[in-house]
PDB file of C-alpha atoms and ligand atoms in Angstrom:
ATOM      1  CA  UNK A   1     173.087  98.362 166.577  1.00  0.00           C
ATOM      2  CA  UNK A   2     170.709  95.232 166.275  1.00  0.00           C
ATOM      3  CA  UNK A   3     168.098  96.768 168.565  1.00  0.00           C
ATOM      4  CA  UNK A   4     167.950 100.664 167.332  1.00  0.00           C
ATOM      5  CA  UNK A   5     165.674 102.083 165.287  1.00  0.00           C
ATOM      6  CA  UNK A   6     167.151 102.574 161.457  1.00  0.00           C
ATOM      7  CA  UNK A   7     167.060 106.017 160.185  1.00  0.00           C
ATOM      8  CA  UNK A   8     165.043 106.869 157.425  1.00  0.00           C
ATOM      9  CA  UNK A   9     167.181 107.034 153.752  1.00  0.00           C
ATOM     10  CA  UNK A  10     166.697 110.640 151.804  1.00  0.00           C
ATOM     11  CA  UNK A  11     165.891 109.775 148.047  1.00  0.00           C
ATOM     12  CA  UNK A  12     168.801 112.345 147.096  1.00  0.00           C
ATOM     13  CA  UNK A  13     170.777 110.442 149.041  1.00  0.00           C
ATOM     14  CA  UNK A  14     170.205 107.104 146.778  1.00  0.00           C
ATOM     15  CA  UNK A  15     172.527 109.161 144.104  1.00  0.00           C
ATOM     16  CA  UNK A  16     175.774 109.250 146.267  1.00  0.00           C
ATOM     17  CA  UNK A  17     178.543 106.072 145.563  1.00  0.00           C
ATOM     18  CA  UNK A  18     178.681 105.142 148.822  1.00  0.00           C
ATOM     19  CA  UNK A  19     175.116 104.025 149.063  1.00  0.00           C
ATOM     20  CA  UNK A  20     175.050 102.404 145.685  1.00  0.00           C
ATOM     21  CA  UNK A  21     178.259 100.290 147.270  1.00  0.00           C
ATOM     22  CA  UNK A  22     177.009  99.445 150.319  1.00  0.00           C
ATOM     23  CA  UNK A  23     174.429  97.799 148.270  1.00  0.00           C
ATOM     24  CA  UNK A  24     176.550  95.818 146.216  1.00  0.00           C
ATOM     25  CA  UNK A  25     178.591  95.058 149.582  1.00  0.00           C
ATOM     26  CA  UNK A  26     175.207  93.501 151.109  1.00  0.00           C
ATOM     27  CA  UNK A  27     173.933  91.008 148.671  1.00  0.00           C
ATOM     28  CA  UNK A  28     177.515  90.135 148.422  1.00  0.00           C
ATOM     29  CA  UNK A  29     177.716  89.410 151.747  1.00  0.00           C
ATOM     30  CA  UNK A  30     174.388  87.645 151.859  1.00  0.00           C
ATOM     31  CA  UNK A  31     175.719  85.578 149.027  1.00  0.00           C
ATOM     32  CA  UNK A  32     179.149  84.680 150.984  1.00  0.00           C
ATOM     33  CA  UNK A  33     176.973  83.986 153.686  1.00  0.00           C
ATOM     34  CA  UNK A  34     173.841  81.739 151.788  1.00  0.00           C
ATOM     35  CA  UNK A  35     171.740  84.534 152.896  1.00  0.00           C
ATOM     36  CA  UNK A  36     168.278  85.344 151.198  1.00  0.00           C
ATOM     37  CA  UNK A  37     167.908  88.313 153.065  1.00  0.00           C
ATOM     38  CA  UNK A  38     169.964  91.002 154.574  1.00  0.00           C
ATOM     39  CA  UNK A  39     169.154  94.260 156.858  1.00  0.00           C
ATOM     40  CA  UNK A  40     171.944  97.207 156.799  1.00  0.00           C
ATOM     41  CA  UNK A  41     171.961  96.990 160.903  1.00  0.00           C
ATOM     42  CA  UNK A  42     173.470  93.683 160.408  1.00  0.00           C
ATOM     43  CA  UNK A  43     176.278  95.199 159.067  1.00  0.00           C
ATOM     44  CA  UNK A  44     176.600  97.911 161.003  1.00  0.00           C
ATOM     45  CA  UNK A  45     174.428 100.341 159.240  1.00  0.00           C
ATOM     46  CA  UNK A  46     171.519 102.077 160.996  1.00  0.00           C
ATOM     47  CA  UNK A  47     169.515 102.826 157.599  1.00  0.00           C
ATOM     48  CA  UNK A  48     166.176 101.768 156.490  1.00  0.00           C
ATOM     49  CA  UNK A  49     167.642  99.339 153.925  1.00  0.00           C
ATOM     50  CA  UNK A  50     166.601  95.873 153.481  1.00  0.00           C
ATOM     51  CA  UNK A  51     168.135  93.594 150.510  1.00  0.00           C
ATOM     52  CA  UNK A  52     165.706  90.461 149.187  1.00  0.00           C
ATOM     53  CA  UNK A  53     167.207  87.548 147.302  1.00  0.00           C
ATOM     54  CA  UNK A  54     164.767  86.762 144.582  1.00  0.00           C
ATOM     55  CA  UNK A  55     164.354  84.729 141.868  1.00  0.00           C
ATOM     56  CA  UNK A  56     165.954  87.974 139.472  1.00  0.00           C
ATOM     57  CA  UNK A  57     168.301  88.792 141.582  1.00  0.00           C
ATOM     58  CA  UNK A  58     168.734  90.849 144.603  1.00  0.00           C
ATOM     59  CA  UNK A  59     166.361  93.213 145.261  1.00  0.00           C
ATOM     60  CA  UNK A  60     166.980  96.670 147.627  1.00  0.00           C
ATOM     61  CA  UNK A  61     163.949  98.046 149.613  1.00  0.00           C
ATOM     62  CA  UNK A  62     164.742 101.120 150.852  1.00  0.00           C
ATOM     63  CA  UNK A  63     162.727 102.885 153.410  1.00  0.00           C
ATOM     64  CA  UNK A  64     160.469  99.737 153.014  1.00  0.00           C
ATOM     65  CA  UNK A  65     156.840  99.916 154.552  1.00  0.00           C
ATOM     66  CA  UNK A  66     154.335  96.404 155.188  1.00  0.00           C
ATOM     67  CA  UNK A  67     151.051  98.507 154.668  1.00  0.00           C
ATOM     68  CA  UNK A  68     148.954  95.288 155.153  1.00  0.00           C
ATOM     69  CA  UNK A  69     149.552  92.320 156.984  1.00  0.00           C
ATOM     70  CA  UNK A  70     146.915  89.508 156.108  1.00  0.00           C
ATOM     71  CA  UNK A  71     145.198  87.967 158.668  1.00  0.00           C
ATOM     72  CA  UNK A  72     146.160  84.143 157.517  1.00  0.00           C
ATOM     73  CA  UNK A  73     149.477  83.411 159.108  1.00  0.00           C
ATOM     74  CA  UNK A  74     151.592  80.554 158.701  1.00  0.00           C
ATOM     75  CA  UNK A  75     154.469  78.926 160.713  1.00  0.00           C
ATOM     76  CA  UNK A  76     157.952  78.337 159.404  1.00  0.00           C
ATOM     77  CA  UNK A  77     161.438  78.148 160.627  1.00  0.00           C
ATOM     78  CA  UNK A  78     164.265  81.068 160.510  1.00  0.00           C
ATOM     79  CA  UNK A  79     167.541  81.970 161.233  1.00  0.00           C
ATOM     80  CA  UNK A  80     169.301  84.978 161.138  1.00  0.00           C
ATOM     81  CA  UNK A  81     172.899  85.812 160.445  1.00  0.00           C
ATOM     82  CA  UNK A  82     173.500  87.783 162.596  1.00  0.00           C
ATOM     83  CA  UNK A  83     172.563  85.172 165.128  1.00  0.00           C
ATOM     84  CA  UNK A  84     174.334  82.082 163.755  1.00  0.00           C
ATOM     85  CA  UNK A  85     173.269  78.263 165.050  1.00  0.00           C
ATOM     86  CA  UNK A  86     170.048  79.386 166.130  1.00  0.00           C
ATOM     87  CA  UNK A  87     166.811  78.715 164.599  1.00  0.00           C
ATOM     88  CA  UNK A  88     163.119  78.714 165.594  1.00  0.00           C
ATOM     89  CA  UNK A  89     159.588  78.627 164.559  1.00  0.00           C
ATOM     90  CA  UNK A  90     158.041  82.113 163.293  1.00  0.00           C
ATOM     91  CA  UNK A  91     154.096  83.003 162.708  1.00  0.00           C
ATOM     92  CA  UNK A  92     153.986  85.593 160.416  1.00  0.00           C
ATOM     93  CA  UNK A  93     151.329  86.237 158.010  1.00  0.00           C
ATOM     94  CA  UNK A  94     151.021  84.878 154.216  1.00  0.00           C
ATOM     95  CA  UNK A  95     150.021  87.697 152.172  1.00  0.00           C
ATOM     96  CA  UNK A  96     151.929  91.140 152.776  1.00  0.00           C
ATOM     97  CA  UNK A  97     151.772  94.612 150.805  1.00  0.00           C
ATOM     98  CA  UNK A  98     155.306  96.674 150.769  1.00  0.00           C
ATOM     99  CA  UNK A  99     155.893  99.578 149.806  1.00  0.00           C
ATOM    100  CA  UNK A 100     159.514 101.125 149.675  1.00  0.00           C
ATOM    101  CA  UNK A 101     161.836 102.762 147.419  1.00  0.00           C
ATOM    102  CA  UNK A 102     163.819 101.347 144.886  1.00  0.00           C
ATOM    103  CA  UNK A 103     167.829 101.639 145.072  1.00  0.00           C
ATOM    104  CA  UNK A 104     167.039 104.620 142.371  1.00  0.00           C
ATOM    105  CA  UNK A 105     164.643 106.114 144.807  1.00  0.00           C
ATOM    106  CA  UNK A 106     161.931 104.997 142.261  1.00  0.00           C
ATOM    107  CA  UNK A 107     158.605 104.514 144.540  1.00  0.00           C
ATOM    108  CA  UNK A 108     157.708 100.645 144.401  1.00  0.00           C
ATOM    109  CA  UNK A 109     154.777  98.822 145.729  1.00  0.00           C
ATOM    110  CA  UNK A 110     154.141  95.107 145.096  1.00  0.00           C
ATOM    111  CA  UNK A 111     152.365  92.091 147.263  1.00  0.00           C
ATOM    112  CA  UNK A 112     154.205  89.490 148.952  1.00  0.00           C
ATOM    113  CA  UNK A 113     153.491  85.791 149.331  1.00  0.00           C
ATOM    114  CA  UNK A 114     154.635  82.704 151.359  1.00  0.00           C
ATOM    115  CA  UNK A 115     158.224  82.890 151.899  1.00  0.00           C
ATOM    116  CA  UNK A 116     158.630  86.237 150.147  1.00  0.00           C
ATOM    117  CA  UNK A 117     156.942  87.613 152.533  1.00  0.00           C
ATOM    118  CA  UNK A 118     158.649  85.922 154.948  1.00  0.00           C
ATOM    119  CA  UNK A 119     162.080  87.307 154.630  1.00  0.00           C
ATOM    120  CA  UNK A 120     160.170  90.640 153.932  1.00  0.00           C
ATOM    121  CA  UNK A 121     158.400  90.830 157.965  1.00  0.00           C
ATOM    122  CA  UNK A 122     162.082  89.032 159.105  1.00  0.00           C
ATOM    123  CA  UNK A 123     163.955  92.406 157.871  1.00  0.00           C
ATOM    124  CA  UNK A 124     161.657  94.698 158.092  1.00  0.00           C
ATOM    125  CA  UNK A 125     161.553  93.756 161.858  1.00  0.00           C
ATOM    126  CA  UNK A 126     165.659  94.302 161.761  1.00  0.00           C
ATOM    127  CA  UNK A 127     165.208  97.508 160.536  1.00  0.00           C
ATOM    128  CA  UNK A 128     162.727  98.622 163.924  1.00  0.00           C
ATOM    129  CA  UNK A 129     165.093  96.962 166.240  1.00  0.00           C
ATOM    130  CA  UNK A 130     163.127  93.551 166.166  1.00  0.00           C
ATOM    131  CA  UNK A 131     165.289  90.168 165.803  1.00  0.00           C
ATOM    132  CA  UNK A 132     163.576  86.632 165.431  1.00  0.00           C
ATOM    133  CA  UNK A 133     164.456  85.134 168.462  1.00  0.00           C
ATOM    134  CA  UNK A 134     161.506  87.941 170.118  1.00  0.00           C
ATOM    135  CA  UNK A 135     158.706  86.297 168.161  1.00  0.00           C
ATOM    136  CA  UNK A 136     160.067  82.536 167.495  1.00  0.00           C
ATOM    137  CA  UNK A 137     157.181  80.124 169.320  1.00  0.00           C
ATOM    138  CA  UNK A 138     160.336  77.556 169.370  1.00  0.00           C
ATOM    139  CA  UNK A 139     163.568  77.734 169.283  1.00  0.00           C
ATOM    140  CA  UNK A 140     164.209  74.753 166.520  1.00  0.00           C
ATOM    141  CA  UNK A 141     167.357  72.786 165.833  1.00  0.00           C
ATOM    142  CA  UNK A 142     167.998  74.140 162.314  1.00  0.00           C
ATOM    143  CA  UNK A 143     167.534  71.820 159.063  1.00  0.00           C
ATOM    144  CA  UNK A 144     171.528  71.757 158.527  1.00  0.00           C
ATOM    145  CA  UNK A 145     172.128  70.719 162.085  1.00  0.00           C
ATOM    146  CA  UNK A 146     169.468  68.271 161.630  1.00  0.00           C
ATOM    147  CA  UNK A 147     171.484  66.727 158.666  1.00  0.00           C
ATOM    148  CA  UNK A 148     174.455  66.873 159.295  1.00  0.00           C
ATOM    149  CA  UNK A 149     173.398  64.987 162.588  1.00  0.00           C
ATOM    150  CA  UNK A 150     171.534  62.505 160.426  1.00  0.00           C
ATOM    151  CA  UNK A 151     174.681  61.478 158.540  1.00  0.00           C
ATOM    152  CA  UNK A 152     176.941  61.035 161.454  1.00  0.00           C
ATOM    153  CA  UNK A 153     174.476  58.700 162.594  1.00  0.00           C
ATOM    154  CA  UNK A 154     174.988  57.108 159.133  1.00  0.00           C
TER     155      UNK A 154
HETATM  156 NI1   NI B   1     168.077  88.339 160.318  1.00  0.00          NI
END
């Protein structure tokens, strides 16, 4: 499921309960999970449907694009939960430009910056088959494993 291709949402199809729950079954499950991102492959889902935790809340990209990548890139770590323990060291660029549909099937297009853009690329990349462990430079040790290794030394 991880490494297929997501199918492509129909806008009509934004109207039916189901997809309106699956929704509100992702960022819930992102929340259980401390998530700031989830990609509806990761639960089992092969749709072009990417939920963003942001600063007002979850937001759902549906069918979402990155119509500009910009050249500045930056590293930073990133894990995945679908791939749990594991952590490494990402390039992706800074500055991104999405566009997607909205969970109303409302066209939406909007920049991206630092890690915004981030978790953008990261499930956008889930949603063509593409997990972080293909691009990390190094595999990392995690910050949590790092601390909780610093207190038992303690
Ligand atoms: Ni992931």
């Amino acid at each position: 499921m991880l490494r297929r291709k997501a199918d492509t949402v129909k806008a009509t199809e934004l109207r039916k309960p189901e997809l309106q729950q699956l929704f509100l079954d992702m960022v819930e499950t992102m929340d259980d999970n401390d998530g700031i991102g989830l990609a509806a492959p990761q639960v089992n889902k092969s749709i072009q449907v990417a939920i963003i935790k942001t600063k007002e809340g979850a937001l759902v990209l549906v069918n979402p694009k990155i119509t500009r990548f910009s050249l500045r890139k930056e590293l930073g770590e990133e894990g995945c939960l679908s791939i749990p323990g594991v952590y490494g060291t990402v390039k992706r660029s800074r500055n991104i430009r999405v566009h997607a549909l909205d969970k109303r099937g409302k066209r939406i297009n909007f920049k991206a910056a630092g890690l915004f853009a981030r978790v953008i690329q990261h499930e956008v990349d889930h949603l063509n088959g593409i997990l972080f462990i293909d691009k990390t430079v190094e595999i990392t040790m995690g910050k949590e494993k790092l601390e909780s290794m610093e207190k038992s030394k303690r």
